[in-house]
Amino acid sequence: MSVRLKVVEGKPHGAVIALHGKWFYIGRDAACQLRPKHDAVGERHCALFLDGDYVEVKDLGTQNGTILNGRRLKPSISTPVHNGDRLQVGPLTFEVEVSAATGGQVGVGRDAPLGHDALDDAEEPATARIANKLIQRDLGKSADPTRAVGTHLNVVLSEGIPCVTIEMPKITDQTVNTLKKELANLSERQGLSRVILDMRKVHEIDGPGIDVILAFESRLKSHGARMKMCELAGPVLDSLADAGVIDQLPIFLDCHDAIWSAW
């Protein structure tokens, strides 16, 4: 049996992803095989189960739901999938292509292994990796700073200003490369004029991490944008002071103070 997902709404339109293995996960979690980085897509949004001629889909309890042929699926309930069905996940709609001797009939429910170990064991075919790159590229073109910002940033708009929470306990030489890329991509968003970095989840930062923050602020300034920081833990403040850069960065108690202070 061959099962493929063809993008019929969203970008990249017309992309085809071949499914392999028994479980195929869609979601923002890094362990999912298909990872649309979009705020309407859950961390582990849905799972497709393949076994011989059987195909089914299960919503994994997402806020925005999984839509099959215009009907929202009940969470954790396996639902049969047929050739030609339309599966909507966030901004993407796929047409399911099932090729089998029996015509793609579907079977009984299966319990999806929801743990991270099961996700880590799932196979990611080359077609899915290519589709991921294309989807990230097109979502990343959005001017909306809350869309497709990456796996280590969480962005919400407050009074129209993006408040960016860094989802990393340590910004050190060992962890900084991914954050560097995500901040660089964020700084290139069109129309971005003000940004607040919320550091509440960061407990440690070293020289390379500080350099990335400074580079982010410098890149924003080059585009006429401004950055502020808030919710800095004591060790993070100490590291900035030791590096001699604490006076270079506008630091505030919390997001509210940063928003309403003079820009």
Short mmCIF file of C-alpha atoms in Angstrom, two decimals:
data_model
loop_
_atom_site.label_atom_id
_atom_site.label_comp_id
_atom_site.label_asym_id
_atom_site.label_seq_id
_atom_site.Cartn_x
_atom_site.Cartn_y
_atom_site.Cartn_z
CA MET A 1 0.00 0.00 0.00
CA SER A 2 1.12 3.55 -0.72
CA VAL A 3 -0.16 6.49 1.31
CA ARG A 4 0.68 10.09 0.46
CA LEU A 5 -0.44 13.53 1.60
CA LYS A 6 -0.76 16.18 -1.11
CA VAL A 7 -0.94 19.85 -0.09
CA VAL A 8 -4.08 21.28 -1.75
CA GLU A 9 -4.49 24.37 0.45
CA GLY A 10 -1.53 26.23 1.90
CA LYS A 11 2.10 26.33 0.88
CA PRO A 12 3.94 24.73 -0.76
CA HIS A 13 0.85 23.98 -2.84
CA GLY A 14 1.09 20.66 -4.64
CA ALA A 15 3.83 19.22 -2.42
CA VAL A 16 3.46 15.47 -1.90
CA ILE A 17 4.63 13.69 1.26
CA ALA A 18 4.93 9.91 1.21
CA LEU A 19 4.12 8.20 4.52
CA HIS A 20 6.23 5.32 5.78
CA GLY A 21 6.19 3.21 8.92
CA LYS A 22 3.14 2.47 11.07
CA TRP A 23 2.83 5.91 12.69
CA PHE A 24 3.18 9.29 11.01
CA TYR A 25 2.95 12.34 13.28
CA ILE A 26 2.13 15.91 12.30
CA GLY A 27 2.89 18.71 14.76
CA ARG A 28 5.39 21.34 15.87
CA ASP A 29 7.28 18.93 18.12
CA ALA A 30 10.77 18.28 16.75
CA ALA A 31 10.13 14.52 16.87
CA CYS A 32 7.14 14.67 14.49
CA GLN A 33 7.79 13.65 10.90
CA LEU A 34 5.95 16.67 9.45
CA ARG A 35 6.48 19.90 11.40
CA PRO A 36 4.53 22.99 10.26
CA LYS A 37 5.77 25.75 12.57
CA HIS A 38 2.47 27.61 12.82
CA ASP A 39 0.58 28.74 15.91
CA ALA A 40 -2.55 26.90 14.73
CA VAL A 41 -0.68 23.58 14.78
CA GLY A 42 -0.28 21.74 18.09
CA GLU A 43 3.00 20.35 19.42
CA ARG A 44 1.72 16.86 18.58
CA HIS A 45 -1.32 17.64 16.48
CA CYS A 46 -2.43 14.34 14.98
CA ALA A 47 -1.19 10.88 14.09
CA LEU A 48 -1.89 8.69 11.07
CA PHE A 49 -1.76 4.92 11.51
CA LEU A 50 -0.88 2.64 8.59
CA ASP A 51 -1.13 -1.14 8.66
CA GLY A 52 -1.45 -3.02 5.39
CA ASP A 53 -4.61 -1.66 3.77
CA TYR A 54 -5.68 0.13 6.95
CA VAL A 55 -5.35 3.89 7.33
CA GLU A 56 -6.76 6.01 10.12
CA VAL A 57 -6.15 9.35 11.80
CA LYS A 58 -6.34 10.45 15.42
CA ASP A 59 -6.41 13.99 16.79
CA LEU A 60 -4.09 14.25 19.79
CA GLY A 61 -6.14 16.72 21.82
CA THR A 62 -5.22 19.94 20.03
CA GLN A 63 -6.80 23.32 20.69
CA ASN A 64 -7.68 24.01 17.05
CA GLY A 65 -8.57 20.42 16.20
CA THR A 66 -7.98 18.15 13.23
CA ILE A 67 -10.51 18.44 10.40
CA LEU A 68 -11.39 15.49 8.16
CA ASN A 69 -13.69 16.27 5.21
CA GLY A 70 -14.96 19.39 6.97
CA ARG A 71 -15.71 17.61 10.26
CA ARG A 72 -13.72 18.20 13.41
CA LEU A 73 -12.47 14.93 14.87
CA LYS A 74 -13.05 13.98 18.47
CA PRO A 75 -9.74 13.92 20.39
CA SER A 76 -8.06 10.52 20.81
CA ILE A 77 -10.69 8.74 18.68
CA SER A 78 -9.37 6.83 15.67
CA THR A 79 -11.21 7.74 12.48
CA PRO A 80 -11.00 5.86 9.16
CA VAL A 81 -9.33 7.60 6.23
CA HIS A 82 -10.09 6.83 2.58
CA ASN A 83 -8.48 7.72 -0.71
CA GLY A 84 -9.47 11.29 -1.68
CA ASP A 85 -10.31 12.42 1.86
CA ARG A 86 -9.25 15.91 2.90
CA LEU A 87 -7.31 16.37 6.11
CA GLN A 88 -6.88 19.85 7.54
CA VAL A 89 -4.14 20.63 10.06
CA GLY A 90 -3.85 24.32 10.91
CA PRO A 91 -3.31 26.33 7.70
CA LEU A 92 -2.63 23.23 5.61
CA THR A 93 -5.15 21.00 3.87
CA PHE A 94 -3.99 17.68 2.47
CA GLU A 95 -5.67 15.34 0.03
CA VAL A 96 -5.05 11.77 1.16
CA GLU A 97 -3.87 9.48 -1.62
CA VAL A 98 -4.22 5.77 -0.81
CA SER A 99 -3.16 3.15 -3.33
CA ALA A 100 -3.95 -0.46 -2.35
CA ALA A 101 -5.33 -3.63 -3.86
CA THR A 102 -8.45 -3.31 -1.72
CA GLY A 103 -8.99 0.33 -2.62
CA GLY A 104 -7.67 1.74 0.62
CA GLN A 105 -10.27 0.35 3.00
CA VAL A 106 -9.61 1.26 6.59
CA GLY A 107 -9.72 -0.72 9.77
CA VAL A 108 -10.25 -0.66 13.48
CA GLY A 109 -8.81 1.90 15.90
CA ARG A 110 -5.26 1.71 17.19
CA ASP A 111 -3.87 3.34 20.31
CA ALA A 112 -1.18 5.81 19.30
CA PRO A 113 2.04 5.58 21.33
CA LEU A 114 2.07 9.17 22.58
CA GLY A 115 5.39 9.20 24.43
CA HIS A 116 8.47 10.94 23.08
CA ASP A 117 10.27 7.60 22.79
CA ALA A 118 7.66 6.43 20.31
CA LEU A 119 8.02 9.64 18.35
CA ASP A 120 11.79 9.34 18.33
CA ASP A 121 11.47 5.85 16.88
CA ALA A 122 9.18 7.00 14.04
CA GLU A 123 10.76 6.98 10.62
CA GLU A 124 11.10 10.26 8.74
CA PRO A 125 11.38 9.63 5.00
CA ALA A 126 13.36 11.94 2.75
CA THR A 127 10.15 13.27 1.17
CA ALA A 128 8.93 14.42 4.59
CA ARG A 129 12.25 16.16 5.29
CA ILE A 130 12.03 18.01 1.98
CA ALA A 131 8.40 18.95 2.64
CA ASN A 132 9.36 20.26 6.08
CA LYS A 133 11.95 22.56 4.57
CA LEU A 134 9.50 23.89 1.98
CA ILE A 135 6.71 24.41 4.53
CA GLN A 136 9.05 26.22 6.94
CA ARG A 137 10.35 28.41 4.13
CA ASP A 138 6.89 29.54 3.05
CA LEU A 139 5.47 29.98 6.56
CA GLY A 140 8.60 31.91 7.48
CA LYS A 141 7.85 34.52 4.81
CA SER A 142 4.91 35.76 6.85
CA ALA A 143 5.21 39.32 8.18
CA ASP A 144 3.27 38.26 11.28
CA PRO A 145 5.92 37.98 14.04
CA THR A 146 3.86 35.35 15.89
CA ARG A 147 4.01 32.89 12.99
CA ALA A 148 6.68 30.28 12.34
CA VAL A 149 9.25 31.68 14.75
CA GLY A 150 10.88 28.34 15.49
CA THR A 151 11.00 25.80 18.27
CA HIS A 152 12.77 27.88 20.95
CA LEU A 153 10.72 31.07 20.76
CA ASN A 154 7.15 31.67 21.85
CA VAL A 155 5.64 34.94 20.67
CA VAL A 156 2.43 36.67 21.74
CA LEU A 157 1.22 40.14 20.85
CA SER A 158 0.56 42.49 23.76
CA GLU A 159 -0.71 45.97 22.86
CA GLY A 160 0.46 45.17 19.35
CA ILE A 161 4.05 44.54 20.48
CA PRO A 162 5.62 41.08 20.10
CA CYS A 163 6.66 39.66 23.47
CA VAL A 164 9.15 36.90 22.69
CA THR A 165 9.72 34.28 25.39
CA ILE A 166 12.95 32.34 24.95
CA GLU A 167 12.11 28.71 25.72
CA MET A 168 15.63 27.71 26.77
CA PRO A 169 16.92 27.34 30.34
CA LYS A 170 20.50 27.80 29.14
CA ILE A 171 21.85 30.02 26.39
CA THR A 172 25.39 28.76 26.21
CA ASP A 173 28.01 27.80 23.66
CA GLN A 174 26.45 24.32 23.41
CA THR A 175 22.89 25.51 22.75
CA VAL A 176 23.20 28.89 21.11
CA ASN A 177 23.30 28.06 17.37
CA THR A 178 19.60 27.27 16.98
CA LEU A 179 18.56 30.37 18.92
CA LYS A 180 20.90 32.48 16.81
CA LYS A 181 19.18 31.35 13.62
CA GLU A 182 15.65 31.82 15.00
CA LEU A 183 16.37 35.34 16.30
CA ALA A 184 18.03 36.26 13.00
CA ASN A 185 14.93 35.09 11.10
CA LEU A 186 12.65 37.02 13.45
CA SER A 187 14.65 40.22 13.01
CA GLU A 188 14.02 40.09 9.26
CA ARG A 189 10.21 40.19 9.56
CA GLN A 190 8.72 43.03 7.54
CA GLY A 191 7.17 45.85 9.54
CA LEU A 192 8.76 44.78 12.83
CA SER A 193 9.44 47.93 14.84
CA ARG A 194 9.43 46.91 18.52
CA VAL A 195 10.30 43.64 20.26
CA ILE A 196 10.43 42.57 23.90
CA LEU A 197 12.59 39.59 24.88
CA ASP A 198 11.07 37.81 27.88
CA MET A 199 13.91 35.99 29.66
CA ARG A 200 11.91 34.42 32.49
CA LYS A 201 12.77 30.85 31.44
CA VAL A 202 16.48 31.53 31.00
CA HIS A 203 18.56 30.64 34.06
CA GLU A 204 22.03 30.71 32.55
CA ILE A 205 23.75 32.64 29.79
CA ASP A 206 27.41 32.80 28.78
CA GLY A 207 29.53 34.87 26.40
CA PRO A 208 28.31 33.32 23.12
CA GLY A 209 24.72 33.64 24.33
CA ILE A 210 25.20 37.31 25.19
CA ASP A 211 26.76 37.88 21.76
CA VAL A 212 23.63 36.44 20.11
CA ILE A 213 21.36 38.81 22.08
CA LEU A 214 23.56 41.78 21.18
CA ALA A 215 23.62 40.73 17.53
CA PHE A 216 19.81 40.47 17.55
CA GLU A 217 19.49 43.99 18.95
CA SER A 218 22.02 45.32 16.44
CA ARG A 219 20.18 43.69 13.54
CA LEU A 220 16.89 45.18 14.70
CA LYS A 221 18.47 48.64 14.95
CA SER A 222 19.78 48.35 11.41
CA HIS A 223 16.14 47.94 10.32
CA GLY A 224 14.95 50.84 12.45
CA ALA A 225 13.47 48.56 15.16
CA ARG A 226 13.96 48.57 18.94
CA MET A 227 14.41 45.79 21.50
CA LYS A 228 13.83 45.62 25.25
CA MET A 229 14.42 42.80 27.74
CA CYS A 230 12.47 41.79 30.84
CA GLU A 231 12.17 39.12 33.56
CA LEU A 232 15.92 38.59 33.90
CA ALA A 233 16.99 36.17 36.64
CA GLY A 234 19.81 37.12 39.00
CA PRO A 235 22.44 34.85 37.40
CA VAL A 236 21.59 36.25 33.97
CA LEU A 237 21.96 39.83 35.21
CA ASP A 238 25.26 38.90 36.83
CA SER A 239 26.53 37.43 33.55
CA LEU A 240 25.58 40.59 31.66
CA ALA A 241 27.32 42.70 34.30
CA ASP A 242 30.46 40.56 34.17
CA ALA A 243 30.51 40.93 30.38
CA GLY A 244 30.25 44.71 30.75
CA VAL A 245 27.16 44.98 28.55
CA ILE A 246 24.38 45.49 31.09
CA ASP A 247 24.18 49.21 30.30
CA GLN A 248 23.88 48.50 26.58
CA LEU A 249 20.58 46.64 26.91
CA PRO A 250 17.29 48.23 28.05
CA ILE A 251 16.14 45.97 30.90
CA PHE A 252 12.72 46.08 32.60
CA LEU A 253 10.96 44.28 35.42
CA ASP A 254 8.27 42.64 33.27
CA CYS A 255 6.56 42.83 29.88
CA HIS A 256 4.05 45.42 31.11
CA ASP A 257 6.79 47.82 32.24
CA ALA A 258 8.65 47.31 28.98
CA ILE A 259 5.55 48.01 26.88
CA TRP A 260 4.55 51.22 28.61
CA SER A 261 8.01 52.73 29.09
CA ALA A 262 9.35 55.20 26.54
CA TRP A 263 10.59 53.60 23.34
#
